[in-house]
CSV table of C-alpha atoms in Angstrom, one decimal:
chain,number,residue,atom,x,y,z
U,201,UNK,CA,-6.9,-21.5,-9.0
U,202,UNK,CA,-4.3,-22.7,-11.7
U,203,UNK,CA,-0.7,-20.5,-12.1
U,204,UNK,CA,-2.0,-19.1,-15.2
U,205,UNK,CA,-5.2,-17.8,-13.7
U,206,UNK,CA,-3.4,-16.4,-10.0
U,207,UNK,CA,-0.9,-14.6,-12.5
U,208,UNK,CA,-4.2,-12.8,-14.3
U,209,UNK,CA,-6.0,-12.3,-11.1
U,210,UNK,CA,-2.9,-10.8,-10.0
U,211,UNK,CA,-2.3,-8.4,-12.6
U,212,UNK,CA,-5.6,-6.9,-12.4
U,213,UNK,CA,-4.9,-5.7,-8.9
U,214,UNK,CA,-1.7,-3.5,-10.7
U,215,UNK,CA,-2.6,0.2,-10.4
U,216,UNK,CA,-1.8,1.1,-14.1
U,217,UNK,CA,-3.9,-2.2,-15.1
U,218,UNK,CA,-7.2,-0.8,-13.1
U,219,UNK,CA,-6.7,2.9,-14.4
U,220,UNK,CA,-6.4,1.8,-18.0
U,221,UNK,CA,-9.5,-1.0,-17.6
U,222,UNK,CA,-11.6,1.2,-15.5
U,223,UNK,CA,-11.2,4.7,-16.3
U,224,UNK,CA,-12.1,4.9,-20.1
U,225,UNK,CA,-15.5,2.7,-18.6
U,226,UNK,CA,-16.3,4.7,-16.0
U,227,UNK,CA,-16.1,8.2,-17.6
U,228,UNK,CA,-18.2,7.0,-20.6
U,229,UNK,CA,-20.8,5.6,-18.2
U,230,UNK,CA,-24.5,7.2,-17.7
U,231,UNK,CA,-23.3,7.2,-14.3
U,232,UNK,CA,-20.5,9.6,-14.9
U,233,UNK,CA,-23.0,12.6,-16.3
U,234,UNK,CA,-24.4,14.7,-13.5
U,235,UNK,CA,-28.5,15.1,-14.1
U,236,UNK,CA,-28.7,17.5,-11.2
U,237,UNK,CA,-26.2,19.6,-10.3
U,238,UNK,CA,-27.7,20.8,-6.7
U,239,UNK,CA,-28.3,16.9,-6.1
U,240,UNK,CA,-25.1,17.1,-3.0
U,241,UNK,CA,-26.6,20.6,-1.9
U,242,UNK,CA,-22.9,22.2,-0.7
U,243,UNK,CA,-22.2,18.5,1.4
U,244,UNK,CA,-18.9,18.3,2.7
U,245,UNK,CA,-17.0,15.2,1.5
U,246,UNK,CA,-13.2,14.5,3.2
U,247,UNK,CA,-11.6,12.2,0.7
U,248,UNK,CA,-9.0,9.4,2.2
U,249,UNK,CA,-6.7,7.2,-0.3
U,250,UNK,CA,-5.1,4.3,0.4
U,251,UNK,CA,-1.8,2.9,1.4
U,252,UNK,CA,1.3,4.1,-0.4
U,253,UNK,CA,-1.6,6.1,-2.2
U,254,UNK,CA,-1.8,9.9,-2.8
U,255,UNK,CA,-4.5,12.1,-3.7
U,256,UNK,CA,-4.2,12.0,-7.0
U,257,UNK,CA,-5.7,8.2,-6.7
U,258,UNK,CA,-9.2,9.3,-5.3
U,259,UNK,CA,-9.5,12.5,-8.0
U,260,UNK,CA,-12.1,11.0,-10.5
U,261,UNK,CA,-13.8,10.2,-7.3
U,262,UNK,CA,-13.5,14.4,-6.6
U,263,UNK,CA,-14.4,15.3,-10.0
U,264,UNK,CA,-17.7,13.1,-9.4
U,265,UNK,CA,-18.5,14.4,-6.2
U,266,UNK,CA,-18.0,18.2,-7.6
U,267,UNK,CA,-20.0,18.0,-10.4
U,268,UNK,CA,-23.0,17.0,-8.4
U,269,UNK,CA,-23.0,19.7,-6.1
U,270,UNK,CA,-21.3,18.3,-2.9
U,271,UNK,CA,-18.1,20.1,-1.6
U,272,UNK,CA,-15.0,17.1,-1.8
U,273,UNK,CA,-11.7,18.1,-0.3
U,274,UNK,CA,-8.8,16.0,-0.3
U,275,UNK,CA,-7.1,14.4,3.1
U,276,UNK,CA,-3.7,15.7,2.6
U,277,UNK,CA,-1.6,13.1,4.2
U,278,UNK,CA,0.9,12.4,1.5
U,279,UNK,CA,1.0,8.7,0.7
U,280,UNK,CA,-0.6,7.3,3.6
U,281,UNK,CA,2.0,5.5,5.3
U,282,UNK,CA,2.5,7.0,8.6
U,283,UNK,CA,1.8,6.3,11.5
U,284,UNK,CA,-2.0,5.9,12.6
U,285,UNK,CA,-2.3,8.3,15.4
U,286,UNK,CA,-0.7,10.6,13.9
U,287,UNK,CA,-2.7,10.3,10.7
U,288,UNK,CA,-5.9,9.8,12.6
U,289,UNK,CA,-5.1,13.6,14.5
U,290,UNK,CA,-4.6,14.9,10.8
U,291,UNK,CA,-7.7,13.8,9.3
U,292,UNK,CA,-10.1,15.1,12.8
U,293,UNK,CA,-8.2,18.5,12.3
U,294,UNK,CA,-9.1,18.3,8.4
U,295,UNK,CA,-12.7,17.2,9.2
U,296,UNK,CA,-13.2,20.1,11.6
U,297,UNK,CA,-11.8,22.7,9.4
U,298,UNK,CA,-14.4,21.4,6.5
U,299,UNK,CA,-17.5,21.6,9.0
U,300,UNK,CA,-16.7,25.0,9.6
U,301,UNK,CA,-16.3,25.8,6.0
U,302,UNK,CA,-19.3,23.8,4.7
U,303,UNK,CA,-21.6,24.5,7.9
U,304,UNK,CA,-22.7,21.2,8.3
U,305,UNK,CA,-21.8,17.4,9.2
U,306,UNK,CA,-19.2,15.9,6.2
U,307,UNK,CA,-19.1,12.8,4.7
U,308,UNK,CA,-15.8,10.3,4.9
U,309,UNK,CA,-14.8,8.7,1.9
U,310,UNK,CA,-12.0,6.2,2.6
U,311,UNK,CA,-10.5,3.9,0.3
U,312,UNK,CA,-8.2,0.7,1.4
U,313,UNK,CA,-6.3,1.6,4.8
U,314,UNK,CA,-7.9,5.7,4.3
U,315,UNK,CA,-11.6,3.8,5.2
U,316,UNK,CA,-10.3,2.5,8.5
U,317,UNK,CA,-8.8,5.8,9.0
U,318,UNK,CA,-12.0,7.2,8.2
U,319,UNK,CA,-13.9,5.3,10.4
U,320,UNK,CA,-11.5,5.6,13.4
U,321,UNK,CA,-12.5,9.5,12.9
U,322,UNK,CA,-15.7,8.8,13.0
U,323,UNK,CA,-15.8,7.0,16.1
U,324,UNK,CA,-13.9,9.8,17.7
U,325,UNK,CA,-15.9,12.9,16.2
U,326,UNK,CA,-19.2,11.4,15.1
U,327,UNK,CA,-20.8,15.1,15.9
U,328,UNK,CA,-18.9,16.8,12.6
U,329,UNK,CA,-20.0,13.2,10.3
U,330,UNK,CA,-22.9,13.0,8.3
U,331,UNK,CA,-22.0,9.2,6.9
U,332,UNK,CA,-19.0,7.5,6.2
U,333,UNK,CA,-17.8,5.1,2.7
U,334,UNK,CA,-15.3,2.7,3.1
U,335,UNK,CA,-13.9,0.8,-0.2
U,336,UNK,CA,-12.2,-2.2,0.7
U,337,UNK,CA,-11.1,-1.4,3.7
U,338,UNK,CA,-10.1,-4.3,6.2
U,339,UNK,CA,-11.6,-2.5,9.5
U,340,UNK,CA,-12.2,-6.1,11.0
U,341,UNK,CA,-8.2,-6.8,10.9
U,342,UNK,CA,-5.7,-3.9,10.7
U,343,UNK,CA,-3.1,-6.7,9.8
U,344,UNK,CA,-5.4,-8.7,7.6
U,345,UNK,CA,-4.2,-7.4,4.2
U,346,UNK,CA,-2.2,-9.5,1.8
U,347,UNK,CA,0.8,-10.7,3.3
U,348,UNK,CA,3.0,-8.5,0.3
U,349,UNK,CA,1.1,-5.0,1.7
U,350,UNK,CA,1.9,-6.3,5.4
U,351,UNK,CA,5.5,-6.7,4.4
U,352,UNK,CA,6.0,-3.5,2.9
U,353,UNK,CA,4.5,-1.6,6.0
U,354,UNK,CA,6.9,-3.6,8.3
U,355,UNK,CA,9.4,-2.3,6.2
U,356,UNK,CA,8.5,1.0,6.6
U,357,UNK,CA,8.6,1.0,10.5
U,358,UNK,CA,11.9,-0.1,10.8
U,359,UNK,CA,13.4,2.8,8.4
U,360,UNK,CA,10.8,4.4,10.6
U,361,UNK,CA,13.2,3.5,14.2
U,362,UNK,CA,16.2,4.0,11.7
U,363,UNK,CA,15.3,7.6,12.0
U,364,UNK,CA,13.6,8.0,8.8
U,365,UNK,CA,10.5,10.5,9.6
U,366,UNK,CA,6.9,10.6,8.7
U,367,UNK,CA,6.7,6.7,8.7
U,368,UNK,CA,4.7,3.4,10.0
U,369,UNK,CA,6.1,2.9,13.4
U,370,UNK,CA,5.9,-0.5,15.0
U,371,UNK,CA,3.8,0.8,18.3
U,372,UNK,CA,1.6,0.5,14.8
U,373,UNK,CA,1.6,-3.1,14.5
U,374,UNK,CA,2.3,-4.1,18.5
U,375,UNK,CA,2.2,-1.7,20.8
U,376,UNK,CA,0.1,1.4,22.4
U,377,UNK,CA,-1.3,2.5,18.5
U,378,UNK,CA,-2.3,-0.5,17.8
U,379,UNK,CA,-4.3,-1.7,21.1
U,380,UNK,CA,-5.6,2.2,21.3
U,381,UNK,CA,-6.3,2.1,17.3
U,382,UNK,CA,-7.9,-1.9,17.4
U,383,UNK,CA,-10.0,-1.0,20.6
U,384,UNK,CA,-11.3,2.2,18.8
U,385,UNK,CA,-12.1,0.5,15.5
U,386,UNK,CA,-13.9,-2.7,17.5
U,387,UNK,CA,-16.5,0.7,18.6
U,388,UNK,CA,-19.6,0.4,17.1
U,389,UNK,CA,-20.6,3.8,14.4
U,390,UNK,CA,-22.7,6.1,15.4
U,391,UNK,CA,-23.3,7.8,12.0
U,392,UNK,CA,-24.4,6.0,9.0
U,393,UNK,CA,-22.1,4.0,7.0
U,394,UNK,CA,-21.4,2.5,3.3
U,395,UNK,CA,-19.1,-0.8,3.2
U,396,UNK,CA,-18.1,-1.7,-0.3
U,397,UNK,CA,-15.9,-5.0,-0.9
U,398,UNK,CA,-15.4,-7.6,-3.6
U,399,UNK,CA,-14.6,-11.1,-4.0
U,400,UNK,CA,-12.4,-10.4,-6.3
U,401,UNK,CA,-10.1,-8.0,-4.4
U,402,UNK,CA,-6.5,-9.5,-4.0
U,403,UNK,CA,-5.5,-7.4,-1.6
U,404,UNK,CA,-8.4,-7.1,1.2
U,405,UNK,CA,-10.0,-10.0,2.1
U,406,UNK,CA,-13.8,-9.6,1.9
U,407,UNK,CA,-14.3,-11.0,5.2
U,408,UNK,CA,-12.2,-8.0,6.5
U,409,UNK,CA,-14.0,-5.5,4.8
U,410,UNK,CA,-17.6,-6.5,5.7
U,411,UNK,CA,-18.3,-4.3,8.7
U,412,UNK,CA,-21.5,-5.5,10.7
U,413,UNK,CA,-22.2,-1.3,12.1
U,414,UNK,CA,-22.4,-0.8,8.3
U,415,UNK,CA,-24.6,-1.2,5.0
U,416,UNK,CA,-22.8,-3.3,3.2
U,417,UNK,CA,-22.5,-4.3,-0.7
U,418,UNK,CA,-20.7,-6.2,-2.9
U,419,UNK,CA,-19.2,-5.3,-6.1
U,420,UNK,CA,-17.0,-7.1,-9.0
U,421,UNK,CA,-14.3,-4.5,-8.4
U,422,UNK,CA,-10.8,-5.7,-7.9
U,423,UNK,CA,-9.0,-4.1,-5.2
U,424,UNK,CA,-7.2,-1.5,-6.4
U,425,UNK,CA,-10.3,-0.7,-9.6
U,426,UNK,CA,-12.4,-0.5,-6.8
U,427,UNK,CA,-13.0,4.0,-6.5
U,428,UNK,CA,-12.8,3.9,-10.8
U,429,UNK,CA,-15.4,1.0,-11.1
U,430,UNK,CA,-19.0,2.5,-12.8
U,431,UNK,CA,-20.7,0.2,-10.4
U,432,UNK,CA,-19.5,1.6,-7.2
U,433,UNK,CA,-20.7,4.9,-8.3
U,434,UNK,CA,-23.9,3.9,-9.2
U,435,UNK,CA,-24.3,2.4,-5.7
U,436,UNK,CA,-23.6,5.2,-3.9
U,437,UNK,CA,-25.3,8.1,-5.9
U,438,UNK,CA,-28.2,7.5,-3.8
U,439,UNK,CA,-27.1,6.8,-0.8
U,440,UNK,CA,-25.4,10.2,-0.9
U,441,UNK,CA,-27.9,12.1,-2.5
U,442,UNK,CA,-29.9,10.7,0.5
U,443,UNK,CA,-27.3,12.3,2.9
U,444,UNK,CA,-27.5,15.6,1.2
U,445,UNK,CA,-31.2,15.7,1.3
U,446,UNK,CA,-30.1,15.7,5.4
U,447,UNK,CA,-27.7,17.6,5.6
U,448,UNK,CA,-27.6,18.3,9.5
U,449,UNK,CA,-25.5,21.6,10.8
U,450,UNK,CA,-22.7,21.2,13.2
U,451,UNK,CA,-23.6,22.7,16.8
U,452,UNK,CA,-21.0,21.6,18.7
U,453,UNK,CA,-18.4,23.9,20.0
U,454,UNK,CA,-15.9,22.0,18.5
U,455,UNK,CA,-16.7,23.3,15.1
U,456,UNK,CA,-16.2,27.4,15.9
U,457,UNK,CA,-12.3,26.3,17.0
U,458,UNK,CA,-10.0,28.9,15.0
U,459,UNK,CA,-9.3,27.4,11.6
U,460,UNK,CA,-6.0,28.7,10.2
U,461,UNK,CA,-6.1,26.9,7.6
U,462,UNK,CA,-10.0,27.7,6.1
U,463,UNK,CA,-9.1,28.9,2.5
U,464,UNK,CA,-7.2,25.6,2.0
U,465,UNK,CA,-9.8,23.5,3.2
U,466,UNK,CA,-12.6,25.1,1.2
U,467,UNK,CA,-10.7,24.9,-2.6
U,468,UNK,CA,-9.5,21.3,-1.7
């Protein structure tokens, strides 16, 4: 690949770049109108963003989701740049409160780093998870990002030990979070899964992102265009609509724990 063509293939993978190439396509797509409105039947749907991503970067994906009947909350971990554990504890105390509210098993929808948070969930509590979708997300390598992300999350841990809270610690990148969090993501799934990832994508290798416990599919996405890309949706329409037509109730015990926080997990 020539300068000139690395420099374009580089600029696609800028955030404002896929929002203002992807957006206008994906909400005038037949993909975007909701023919049945029952068609998610009250599912449960936990949405994860990415690194140094907030809420706000999965919302289309919401809006989606709500129009067709499924219930979507969001994750509520900020930007996603702390520390794994912790983050992992967050989202399985999220996920329980949304089985309780929605009665039944909930999907995971992770994109980047929030699908191998998602899936380290769902190897821990794969009793509250009806299926799990992971959109570039490098679950085969933690580390295996591009070199820029890698650097910016090294950076973080050490204004992490510099006392700076809330942070990427580096037990994330060698220590006991990382061998606990690598051993737990090497377990095979035991619900069913969706792995999306593209070629083109700058920023996950491919490789990384093709997880042999899932279904996986390619796409044309770049990384960052990948949860506003019309052909994403379109992909996983049925597959979730599937899921809904499932729906499974939780019976574990775990899922009758008090929930102080039920009216927040239920409006999102």
């Amino acid at each position: 690949m020539g300068v000139v063509e690395a420099t374009r293939a580089v600029a696609r993978e800028h955030v404002l770049v896929a929002m203002l190439g992807n957006i206008p396509r994906l909400v005038s797509d037949p993909v975007w109108r909701a023919d049945d409105p029952d068609e998610g039947r009250g599912l449960g749907v936990l949405l994860v963003p990415g690194f140094g991503f907030g809420d706000w970067s999965l919302q289309l994906a919401r809006t989606w989701l709500r129009k067709r009947g499924y219930a979507p909350i969001r994750a509520r971990i900020g930007m996603n740049v702390g520390c794994t554990s912790e983050l992992v504890d967050r989202l399985e105390r999220r996920l329980e409160q949304h089985a309780e509210a929605t009665g039944g098993r909930v999907v995971l929808f992770g994109q980047s780093r929030g699908g191998g948070l998602a899936r380290l969930v769902s190897v821990r509590r794969p009793d509250l998870v009806r299926g799990l979708v992971m959109l570039a997300s490098p679950v085969l390598d933690q580390l295996g990002a591009h070199p820029s992300v890698v650097r910016v999350a090294r950076t973080l841990a050490r204004l992490s030990r510099a006392g700076v809270p809330g942070l990427l610690d580096e037990d994330c990148f060698a220590g006991p979070c990382y061998d606990t969090n690598s051993t737990a993501m090497a377990e095979p799934l035991q619900v069913p899964a969706i792995a999306v990832f593209s070629r083109n994508d700058l920023i996950a290798p491919w490789e990384l992102c093709a997880d042999p416990c899932a279904d996986c599919v390619e796409v044309g996405s770049t990384h960052t265009g990948m949860g506003l890309d019309p052909e994403v949706y379109r992909l996983l329409a049925p597959r979730l609509a599937a899921w809904a037509r499932d729906r499974e109730p939780v019976t574990t015990s775990a899922a009758e724990r008090p929930m102080a926080e039920a009216a927040a997990a239920t409006t999102g």
